[in-house]
mmCIF file of C-alpha atoms in Angstrom:
data_model
loop_
_atom_site.group_PDB
_atom_site.id
_atom_site.type_symbol
_atom_site.label_atom_id
_atom_site.label_comp_id
_atom_site.label_asym_id
_atom_site.label_seq_id
_atom_site.Cartn_x
_atom_site.Cartn_y
_atom_site.Cartn_z
ATOM 1 C CA MET A 417 75.485 -39.037 -53.590
ATOM 2 C CA GLY A 418 73.484 -42.101 -53.451
ATOM 3 C CA ARG A 419 71.835 -41.557 -50.441
ATOM 4 C CA HIS A 420 70.860 -38.186 -51.122
ATOM 5 C CA CYS A 421 68.857 -39.715 -54.410
ATOM 6 C CA ILE A 422 67.349 -42.185 -52.689
ATOM 7 C CA ASN A 423 65.691 -39.264 -50.174
ATOM 8 C CA LYS A 424 64.641 -36.905 -52.723
ATOM 9 C CA LEU A 425 62.638 -40.178 -55.005
ATOM 10 C CA PHE A 426 60.927 -40.568 -51.913
ATOM 11 C CA TRP A 427 59.470 -37.286 -51.967
ATOM 12 C CA VAL A 428 58.675 -37.636 -54.547
ATOM 13 C CA VAL A 429 56.625 -40.752 -54.799
ATOM 14 C CA THR A 430 54.242 -38.913 -51.106
ATOM 15 C CA VAL A 431 53.598 -36.356 -53.370
ATOM 16 C CA ALA A 432 52.935 -38.335 -55.719
ATOM 17 C CA CYS A 433 50.160 -40.131 -54.030
ATOM 18 C CA LEU A 434 49.386 -37.805 -52.106
ATOM 19 C CA LEU A 435 47.438 -35.700 -55.140
ATOM 20 C CA VAL A 436 46.054 -39.528 -56.435
ATOM 21 C CA GLY A 437 44.512 -39.905 -53.142
ATOM 22 C CA ILE A 438 42.596 -36.803 -53.471
ATOM 23 C CA TYR A 439 42.060 -36.834 -57.295
ATOM 24 C CA LEU A 440 40.037 -41.160 -55.798
ATOM 25 C CA LEU A 441 38.036 -39.132 -52.837
ATOM 26 C CA GLN A 442 36.909 -35.978 -54.906
ATOM 27 C CA SER A 443 35.923 -38.778 -57.095
ATOM 28 C CA LYS A 444 33.679 -40.291 -55.107
ATOM 29 C CA VAL A 445 31.832 -37.879 -53.191
ATOM 30 C CA PRO A 446 28.549 -36.595 -54.719
ATOM 31 C CA SER A 447 29.069 -34.376 -57.131
ATOM 32 C CA VAL A 448 26.701 -32.193 -55.645
ATOM 33 C CA LEU A 449 28.848 -31.762 -52.472
ATOM 34 C CA GLN A 450 31.907 -31.275 -54.018
ATOM 35 C CA PRO A 451 31.784 -27.376 -53.976
ATOM 36 C CA LEU A 452 30.927 -27.630 -50.532
ATOM 37 C CA LEU A 453 34.695 -29.557 -49.766
ATOM 38 C CA LEU A 454 35.883 -27.314 -52.018
ATOM 39 C CA SER A 455 34.785 -23.153 -50.863
ATOM 40 C CA GLN A 456 34.159 -23.539 -47.066
ATOM 41 C CA PRO A 457 34.742 -19.713 -45.728
ATOM 42 C CA PRO A 458 36.407 -20.095 -41.954
ATOM 43 C CA TYR A 459 34.650 -20.402 -39.070
ATOM 44 C CA GLN A 460 33.316 -18.163 -37.050
ATOM 45 C CA THR A 461 31.251 -17.586 -33.726
ATOM 46 C CA PRO A 462 27.609 -16.979 -34.512
ATOM 47 C CA PRO A 463 25.774 -14.102 -33.064
ATOM 48 C CA PRO A 464 24.038 -14.510 -30.059
ATOM 49 C CA PRO A 465 20.511 -14.745 -30.361
ATOM 50 C CA ARG A 466 18.184 -11.822 -29.927
ATOM 51 C CA GLN A 467 16.346 -11.307 -26.131
ATOM 52 C CA PRO A 468 12.970 -10.138 -25.928
ATOM 53 C CA PRO A 469 12.506 -6.529 -25.096
ATOM 54 C CA ALA A 470 11.914 -6.305 -21.343
ATOM 55 C CA PRO A 471 8.305 -5.585 -20.294
ATOM 56 C CA PRO A 472 8.146 -1.841 -18.463
ATOM 57 C CA ARG A 473 8.380 -1.593 -15.405
ATOM 58 C CA PRO A 474 6.054 -0.414 -13.447
ATOM 59 C CA SER A 475 6.569 3.029 -11.721
ATOM 60 C CA SER A 476 5.688 1.557 -8.328
ATOM 61 C CA SER A 477 5.096 -1.770 -6.235
ATOM 62 C CA LEU A 478 1.543 -0.560 -6.260
ATOM 63 C CA GLU A 479 1.226 0.315 -10.266
ATOM 64 C CA ALA A 480 2.186 -3.687 -9.707
ATOM 65 C CA SER A 481 -0.983 -4.655 -7.135
ATOM 66 C CA SER A 482 -3.141 -2.318 -10.172
ATOM 67 C CA GLN A 483 -1.765 -4.516 -12.500
ATOM 68 C CA VAL A 484 -1.789 -7.921 -11.621
ATOM 69 C CA ALA A 485 -5.867 -7.784 -10.313
ATOM 70 C CA HIS A 486 -6.380 -6.967 -13.853
ATOM 71 C CA SER A 487 -4.455 -9.212 -15.500
ATOM 72 C CA SER A 488 -5.067 -12.640 -17.259
ATOM 73 C CA ASP A 489 -3.569 -14.420 -14.833
ATOM 74 C CA ASN A 490 -4.954 -16.702 -12.165
ATOM 75 C CA THR A 491 -2.061 -18.335 -11.337
ATOM 76 C CA LYS A 492 -1.057 -15.541 -8.406
ATOM 77 C CA ARG A 493 -1.977 -16.290 -5.351
ATOM 78 C CA LEU A 494 -4.989 -14.270 -3.674
ATOM 79 C CA LEU A 495 -5.483 -12.512 -0.405
ATOM 80 C CA CYS A 496 -9.509 -11.940 -0.155
ATOM 81 C CA HIS A 497 -10.838 -9.325 1.914
ATOM 82 C CA TRP A 498 -14.838 -8.513 3.050
ATOM 83 C CA PHE A 499 -14.943 -5.100 4.292
ATOM 84 C CA THR A 500 -16.773 -4.155 7.533
ATOM 85 C CA ALA A 501 -17.818 -1.608 9.650
ATOM 86 C CA ARG A 502 -17.385 2.439 8.311
ATOM 87 C CA LEU A 503 -14.821 5.306 6.813
ATOM 88 C CA GLY A 504 -12.249 4.823 9.243
ATOM 89 C CA ASN A 505 -12.510 0.213 9.492
ATOM 90 C CA GLU A 506 -13.348 0.118 5.948
ATOM 91 C CA LEU A 507 -9.705 2.129 4.873
ATOM 92 C CA PHE A 508 -7.726 1.042 7.050
ATOM 93 C CA GLN A 509 -9.091 -2.903 6.485
ATOM 94 C CA PHE A 510 -8.092 -1.386 2.549
ATOM 95 C CA ALA A 511 -4.041 -0.182 3.373
ATOM 96 C CA SER A 512 -3.618 -3.865 5.953
ATOM 97 C CA THR A 513 -4.896 -6.165 2.968
ATOM 98 C CA LEU A 514 -2.928 -4.285 0.579
ATOM 99 C CA GLY A 515 0.131 -4.051 2.470
ATOM 100 C CA LEU A 516 -0.049 -7.449 2.810
ATOM 101 C CA ALA A 517 -0.729 -8.549 -0.341
ATOM 102 C CA LEU A 518 2.523 -6.152 -1.742
ATOM 103 C CA THR A 519 4.681 -7.280 1.330
ATOM 104 C CA LEU A 520 3.953 -11.675 0.366
ATOM 105 C CA ASN A 521 3.898 -10.838 -3.627
ATOM 106 C CA ARG A 522 -0.091 -11.980 -3.239
ATOM 107 C CA THR A 523 -3.415 -10.555 -5.067
ATOM 108 C CA PRO A 524 -5.473 -8.223 -3.435
ATOM 109 C CA VAL A 525 -9.618 -8.280 -4.199
ATOM 110 C CA PHE A 526 -11.884 -6.239 -2.246
ATOM 111 C CA PHE A 527 -15.301 -7.000 -1.641
ATOM 112 C CA GLY A 528 -18.720 -4.953 -0.304
ATOM 113 C CA SER A 529 -16.926 -1.951 0.561
ATOM 114 C CA HIS A 530 -19.515 0.576 1.358
ATOM 115 C CA HIS A 531 -18.107 3.907 1.485
ATOM 116 C CA LEU A 532 -14.378 3.788 -0.655
ATOM 117 C CA PRO A 533 -15.397 3.081 -4.350
ATOM 118 C CA ASN A 534 -17.243 6.746 -3.741
ATOM 119 C CA VAL A 535 -13.881 8.278 -1.656
ATOM 120 C CA LEU A 536 -10.471 6.155 -2.709
ATOM 121 C CA LYS A 537 -9.495 7.443 -6.531
ATOM 122 C CA THR A 538 -7.522 4.523 -7.020
ATOM 123 C CA PHE A 539 -9.780 2.274 -5.505
ATOM 124 C CA ASN A 540 -11.240 0.284 -8.148
ATOM 125 C CA GLN A 541 -7.777 -0.272 -9.818
ATOM 126 C CA ILE A 542 -6.838 -1.732 -7.417
ATOM 127 C CA SER A 543 -9.582 -4.133 -6.049
ATOM 128 C CA ALA A 544 -9.772 -7.373 -8.587
ATOM 129 C CA ASN A 545 -13.546 -7.612 -8.929
ATOM 130 C CA SER A 546 -13.785 -10.626 -11.979
ATOM 131 C CA SER A 547 -15.686 -13.428 -10.878
ATOM 132 C CA THR A 548 -12.782 -15.613 -10.654
ATOM 133 C CA PHE A 549 -11.350 -13.798 -8.318
ATOM 134 C CA VAL A 550 -14.966 -14.671 -6.134
ATOM 135 C CA ASN A 551 -15.210 -17.797 -7.156
ATOM 136 C CA ARG A 552 -11.294 -18.016 -6.215
ATOM 137 C CA CYS A 553 -12.361 -16.276 -2.866
ATOM 138 C CA GLN A 554 -15.021 -18.392 -0.946
ATOM 139 C CA LYS A 555 -13.482 -21.349 -1.312
ATOM 140 C CA ALA A 556 -10.300 -19.519 0.032
ATOM 141 C CA ALA A 557 -9.361 -20.737 3.568
ATOM 142 C CA THR A 558 -10.021 -17.994 6.268
ATOM 143 C CA VAL A 559 -7.214 -16.422 9.093
ATOM 144 C CA ARG A 560 -8.825 -13.721 11.527
ATOM 145 C CA GLU A 561 -7.197 -11.477 13.863
ATOM 146 C CA VAL A 562 -6.659 -12.736 17.632
ATOM 147 C CA SER A 563 -7.505 -9.294 18.629
ATOM 148 C CA PHE A 564 -8.368 -6.182 16.247
ATOM 149 C CA CYS A 565 -5.694 -3.492 17.389
ATOM 150 C CA LYS A 566 -2.823 -5.484 17.547
ATOM 151 C CA PHE A 567 -0.482 -6.927 14.869
ATOM 152 C CA ASP A 568 -0.632 -11.035 14.026
ATOM 153 C CA ASP A 569 2.224 -11.935 12.786
ATOM 154 C CA LYS A 570 0.304 -15.149 11.691
ATOM 155 C CA PHE A 571 -0.866 -12.421 8.400
ATOM 156 C CA THR A 572 2.724 -12.556 7.222
ATOM 157 C CA HIS A 573 4.155 -16.546 7.529
ATOM 158 C CA LEU A 574 0.521 -17.568 5.010
ATOM 159 C CA TYR A 575 1.724 -20.994 3.134
ATOM 160 C CA PRO A 576 2.154 -19.729 0.001
ATOM 161 C CA GLY A 577 0.399 -22.130 -1.907
ATOM 162 C CA HIS A 578 -3.111 -20.836 -0.799
ATOM 163 C CA ASP A 579 -5.514 -18.531 -1.347
ATOM 164 C CA PHE A 580 -6.461 -16.716 1.977
ATOM 165 C CA THR A 581 -9.619 -14.265 2.951
ATOM 166 C CA ILE A 582 -8.293 -12.194 6.022
ATOM 167 C CA GLY A 583 -9.573 -10.159 8.395
ATOM 168 C CA THR A 584 -11.636 -8.876 10.692
ATOM 169 C CA TYR A 585 -10.595 -5.144 11.147
ATOM 170 C CA LEU A 586 -6.593 -5.027 11.230
ATOM 171 C CA VAL A 587 -6.255 -2.285 12.704
ATOM 172 C CA SER A 588 -2.763 -1.343 12.876
ATOM 173 C CA TYR A 589 -0.196 0.233 11.054
ATOM 174 C CA LYS A 590 2.212 -2.448 11.333
ATOM 175 C CA TYR A 591 0.494 -4.807 8.840
ATOM 176 C CA PHE A 592 1.176 -1.790 6.011
ATOM 177 C CA GLU A 593 4.410 0.014 7.659
ATOM 178 C CA HIS A 594 6.909 -1.154 4.791
ATOM 179 C CA HIS A 595 4.525 0.000 1.691
ATOM 180 C CA GLU A 596 4.288 3.731 3.521
ATOM 181 C CA LEU A 597 4.396 5.208 0.179
ATOM 182 C CA GLU A 598 1.958 3.444 -1.658
ATOM 183 C CA ILE A 599 -0.499 3.724 0.755
ATOM 184 C CA ARG A 600 -0.199 6.658 0.690
ATOM 185 C CA LYS A 601 -0.186 6.926 -2.948
ATOM 186 C CA ALA A 602 -3.563 4.264 -3.225
ATOM 187 C CA LEU A 603 -5.133 7.067 0.113
ATOM 188 C CA THR A 604 -6.360 9.709 -2.505
ATOM 189 C CA PHE A 605 -9.026 10.804 -2.257
ATOM 190 C CA THR A 606 -11.942 11.346 -5.304
ATOM 191 C CA ASP A 607 -11.709 14.287 -7.141
ATOM 192 C CA LYS A 608 -14.764 15.554 -6.245
ATOM 193 C CA ILE A 609 -13.784 15.046 -2.778
ATOM 194 C CA ARG A 610 -10.703 17.453 -2.414
ATOM 195 C CA ASN A 611 -12.207 19.925 -5.372
ATOM 196 C CA GLU A 612 -14.659 20.073 -2.139
ATOM 197 C CA SER A 613 -12.186 20.294 0.355
ATOM 198 C CA SER A 614 -9.370 21.968 -1.141
ATOM 199 C CA HIS A 615 -12.336 25.082 -1.760
ATOM 200 C CA VAL A 616 -13.293 24.913 2.078
ATOM 201 C CA VAL A 617 -9.252 24.842 3.038
ATOM 202 C CA HIS A 618 -8.915 27.984 0.648
ATOM 203 C CA VAL A 619 -11.621 30.263 2.410
ATOM 204 C CA LEU A 620 -9.580 29.210 5.349
ATOM 205 C CA ARG A 621 -6.395 30.071 4.421
ATOM 206 C CA GLN A 622 -7.234 33.282 3.111
ATOM 207 C CA LYS A 623 -9.814 34.912 5.985
ATOM 208 C CA HIS A 624 -6.779 34.142 8.103
ATOM 209 C CA ASN A 625 -4.009 34.228 6.295
ATOM 210 C CA THR A 626 -1.085 34.621 8.655
ATOM 211 C CA SER A 627 -2.531 31.961 11.220
ATOM 212 C CA THR A 628 -1.770 28.009 12.107
ATOM 213 C CA LEU A 629 -4.106 26.027 11.183
ATOM 214 C CA ILE A 630 -5.091 23.008 13.799
ATOM 215 C CA GLY A 631 -7.548 20.405 12.778
ATOM 216 C CA VAL A 632 -9.558 18.799 15.522
ATOM 217 C CA HIS A 633 -11.704 15.360 14.979
ATOM 218 C CA VAL A 634 -13.252 15.082 18.084
ATOM 219 C CA ARG A 635 -15.002 11.760 18.408
ATOM 220 C CA ARG A 636 -18.652 10.961 20.701
ATOM 221 C CA GLY A 637 -22.083 10.484 18.916
ATOM 222 C CA ASP A 638 -22.365 6.942 19.502
ATOM 223 C CA MET A 639 -18.975 6.328 21.355
ATOM 224 C CA THR A 640 -21.541 7.798 24.780
ATOM 225 C CA SER A 641 -23.985 5.530 25.225
ATOM 226 C CA GLU A 642 -24.412 2.614 27.987
ATOM 227 C CA ARG A 643 -23.460 -0.469 26.444
ATOM 228 C CA ASN A 644 -19.937 1.546 25.077
ATOM 229 C CA ILE A 645 -19.398 2.961 27.785
ATOM 230 C CA LYS A 646 -19.262 0.191 29.416
ATOM 231 C CA LEU A 647 -17.596 -2.067 26.998
ATOM 232 C CA GLY A 648 -14.599 0.642 27.201
ATOM 233 C CA TYR A 649 -14.383 3.456 24.594
ATOM 234 C CA PRO A 650 -13.097 6.057 25.758
ATOM 235 C CA GLN A 651 -14.873 9.629 26.225
ATOM 236 C CA VAL A 652 -13.566 12.850 25.374
ATOM 237 C CA SER A 653 -12.761 15.505 27.935
ATOM 238 C CA PRO A 654 -13.069 18.732 28.039
ATOM 239 C CA ASP A 655 -10.442 18.837 30.402
ATOM 240 C CA TYR A 656 -8.319 16.734 27.212
ATOM 241 C CA LEU A 657 -9.809 19.519 24.456
ATOM 242 C CA ASN A 658 -8.391 22.223 26.924
ATOM 243 C CA ARG A 659 -4.552 20.325 26.769
ATOM 244 C CA SER A 660 -4.649 19.824 23.653
ATOM 245 C CA MET A 661 -5.735 23.082 22.379
ATOM 246 C CA ALA A 662 -3.425 24.995 24.838
ATOM 247 C CA PHE A 663 -0.292 22.377 23.937
ATOM 248 C CA PHE A 664 -0.787 24.559 19.634
ATOM 249 C CA ARG A 665 -1.400 28.020 21.076
ATOM 250 C CA SER A 666 1.943 27.748 22.842
ATOM 251 C CA ARG A 667 3.880 26.785 20.852
ATOM 252 C CA TYR A 668 1.857 29.167 17.498
ATOM 253 C CA PRO A 669 -0.303 31.854 19.599
ATOM 254 C CA ASP A 670 -2.006 32.931 16.748
ATOM 255 C CA CYS A 671 -3.439 29.652 15.391
ATOM 256 C CA VAL A 672 -7.284 28.858 14.615
ATOM 257 C CA PHE A 673 -8.966 25.743 15.389
ATOM 258 C CA VAL A 674 -11.340 23.381 12.964
ATOM 259 C CA VAL A 675 -13.741 21.426 14.449
ATOM 260 C CA GLY A 676 -15.096 18.405 12.703
ATOM 261 C CA SER A 677 -17.367 16.272 14.647
ATOM 262 C CA ASN A 678 -20.256 13.918 14.729
ATOM 263 C CA SER A 679 -21.171 16.368 17.720
ATOM 264 C CA LEU A 680 -20.752 19.720 17.238
ATOM 265 C CA GLN A 681 -23.525 21.641 19.789
ATOM 266 C CA TRP A 682 -21.486 19.155 22.537
ATOM 267 C CA CYS A 683 -17.970 21.097 21.033
ATOM 268 C CA LYS A 684 -19.361 24.247 21.114
ATOM 269 C CA ASP A 685 -20.433 23.936 24.667
ATOM 270 C CA ASN A 686 -17.370 22.730 25.548
ATOM 271 C CA VAL A 687 -14.258 24.302 23.882
ATOM 272 C CA PRO A 688 -12.229 26.393 26.367
ATOM 273 C CA GLY A 689 -13.267 30.290 25.341
ATOM 274 C CA GLY A 690 -10.743 31.848 24.488
ATOM 275 C CA TYR A 691 -9.883 30.188 21.416
ATOM 276 C CA HIS A 692 -10.511 31.140 17.600
ATOM 277 C CA VAL A 693 -12.762 28.289 16.712
ATOM 278 C CA HIS A 694 -14.367 27.732 13.382
ATOM 279 C CA TYR A 695 -16.571 24.216 12.994
ATOM 280 C CA LEU A 696 -17.433 21.815 9.710
ATOM 281 C CA THR A 697 -20.909 21.553 9.063
ATOM 282 C CA GLY A 698 -22.510 20.274 6.188
ATOM 283 C CA HIS A 699 -19.878 18.017 5.033
ATOM 284 C CA SER A 700 -20.017 14.748 3.711
ATOM 285 C CA PRO A 701 -17.428 12.938 6.815
ATOM 286 C CA ALA A 702 -14.985 12.066 3.824
ATOM 287 C CA VAL A 703 -14.679 15.286 3.410
ATOM 288 C CA ASP A 704 -14.480 16.189 7.030
ATOM 289 C CA MET A 705 -10.948 14.240 7.304
ATOM 290 C CA SER A 706 -9.583 15.050 4.343
ATOM 291 C CA ILE A 707 -10.661 19.325 5.389
ATOM 292 C CA LEU A 708 -9.110 18.398 8.807
ATOM 293 C CA SER A 709 -5.394 15.770 7.579
ATOM 294 C CA SER A 710 -4.425 19.287 5.024
ATOM 295 C CA MET A 711 -4.916 21.669 7.990
ATOM 296 C CA ASP A 712 -1.108 22.395 9.473
ATOM 297 C CA HIS A 713 -1.371 20.521 12.795
ATOM 298 C CA THR A 714 -4.492 17.908 13.998
ATOM 299 C CA ILE A 715 -6.026 16.773 17.866
ATOM 300 C CA ILE A 716 -7.175 13.968 17.633
ATOM 301 C CA THR A 717 -9.174 11.436 19.636
ATOM 302 C CA PHE A 718 -10.299 7.907 19.486
ATOM 303 C CA TRP A 719 -10.886 5.420 17.012
ATOM 304 C CA SER A 720 -10.434 4.670 13.746
ATOM 305 C CA PHE A 721 -11.833 7.634 11.930
ATOM 306 C CA SER A 722 -8.955 10.392 14.649
ATOM 307 C CA TRP A 723 -6.127 8.388 13.791
ATOM 308 C CA TRP A 724 -6.806 8.262 9.528
ATOM 309 C CA VAL A 725 -6.376 12.805 10.181
ATOM 310 C CA GLY A 726 -3.489 12.436 12.165
ATOM 311 C CA PHE A 727 -1.797 10.115 9.389
ATOM 312 C CA LEU A 728 -2.731 12.215 6.329
ATOM 313 C CA ASN A 729 -1.741 15.251 7.720
ATOM 314 C CA PRO A 730 1.860 16.015 7.485
ATOM 315 C CA GLY A 731 2.158 18.205 10.502
ATOM 316 C CA THR A 732 2.015 17.402 14.613
ATOM 317 C CA THR A 733 -0.168 15.428 15.561
ATOM 318 C CA VAL A 734 -1.253 15.107 19.746
ATOM 319 C CA TYR A 735 -4.007 12.708 20.602
ATOM 320 C CA MET A 736 -5.089 11.024 24.507
ATOM 321 C CA LYS A 737 -3.019 9.282 25.949
ATOM 322 C CA ASP A 738 -5.622 7.512 28.294
ATOM 323 C CA PHE A 739 -7.264 6.269 25.624
ATOM 324 C CA ILE A 740 -7.515 2.124 26.862
ATOM 325 C CA ILE A 741 -9.178 1.727 30.095
ATOM 326 C CA ASN A 742 -7.384 -1.258 31.063
ATOM 327 C CA GLY A 743 -9.681 -4.503 32.123
ATOM 328 C CA THR A 744 -12.308 -3.964 29.352
ATOM 329 C CA SER A 745 -13.356 -5.836 26.314
ATOM 330 C CA ILE A 746 -11.774 -2.699 24.375
ATOM 331 C CA GLY A 747 -9.115 -1.973 26.052
ATOM 332 C CA ASP A 748 -7.419 -5.865 26.140
ATOM 333 C CA GLN A 749 -8.022 -4.925 22.271
ATOM 334 C CA PHE A 750 -5.073 -3.103 22.545
ATOM 335 C CA ASN A 751 -0.830 -3.881 23.353
ATOM 336 C CA PRO A 752 0.006 -1.933 26.701
ATOM 337 C CA GLY A 753 0.537 1.591 25.832
ATOM 338 C CA GLY A 754 -1.234 0.883 22.340
ATOM 339 C CA ARG A 755 2.147 0.115 20.485
ATOM 340 C CA ASP A 756 0.704 -1.326 17.535
ATOM 341 C CA PHE A 757 -2.430 1.248 17.341
ATOM 342 C CA ILE A 758 -0.350 4.652 17.722
ATOM 343 C CA TYR A 759 1.730 6.067 15.173
ATOM 344 C CA PRO A 760 5.390 6.159 16.261
ATOM 345 C CA GLY A 761 5.630 10.652 16.747
ATOM 346 C CA TRP A 762 2.782 11.017 17.838
ATOM 347 C CA ILE A 763 2.198 12.633 20.998
ATOM 348 C CA PRO A 764 -0.417 11.901 24.034
ATOM 349 C CA LEU A 765 -1.585 14.622 26.038
#
């Protein structure tokens, strides 16, 4: 019994001491803090911080390139190009520079075009022409191709910390083959060109509504000068026209050949007899290109204008198999067989 009383007394004294301690503690805390000590709610995990809404994602890398070209962000590195030569060459320079800019995540900047602002609907949207970019491009290091019809791999390994100007002709589909959908979208003709060419195509299809339409482009003109022959520019022969037209007639007996050329009289004198032929006259080169690329299939001859007719056409394309003349200045610009120039799937004849 005595031990039980002692234990009971011990717990009474302990509880009393605790109550006295709490009273003394509260009496030393400023009154303004006492409510906080007495009424703290149970701890709750704070809500996560609100994230800012993500910016809208461009529907394609082409649109992203266009947006960057017009943005005020001057920190992104530039890929600059000054145009040279005529329409077909300018299209290669535009497509290749744009393709490399997309690959390298750079802003494409273009100067000096004599054709594309009035030919391509997207050109002014994609090109960046602010004075800031002009100044930067003038200070940029310049890198040029070794051969203008061979793919030059060094353009894909430019130092990422510098702006660059690239040149000169860039005549190879390999510069933009990894962005072909974007490039095709960028190569949209203006409404004026499309309306004129669509009217011609509509009339042709109404007149020959059961026929297969074959576009034919013949490049001669300046290519036939003595100087250009010595340089190694190939010459279109009547034999090639005969082979290529016979190739398509064997596949499509009811076919009409729609011919565009800078030497129409030569074509009229040398196109084989027995074919149904329509000659394009009175149009600009860009309209001719749009018409020919809208045909069912194409026959092309040589150089950049013909190349784009074949590339933009959805059907079968045949080309001159002997367009490279070895041992000449022009012939040396190509790989064997022109593998960096000829688009995959085209048929040599």
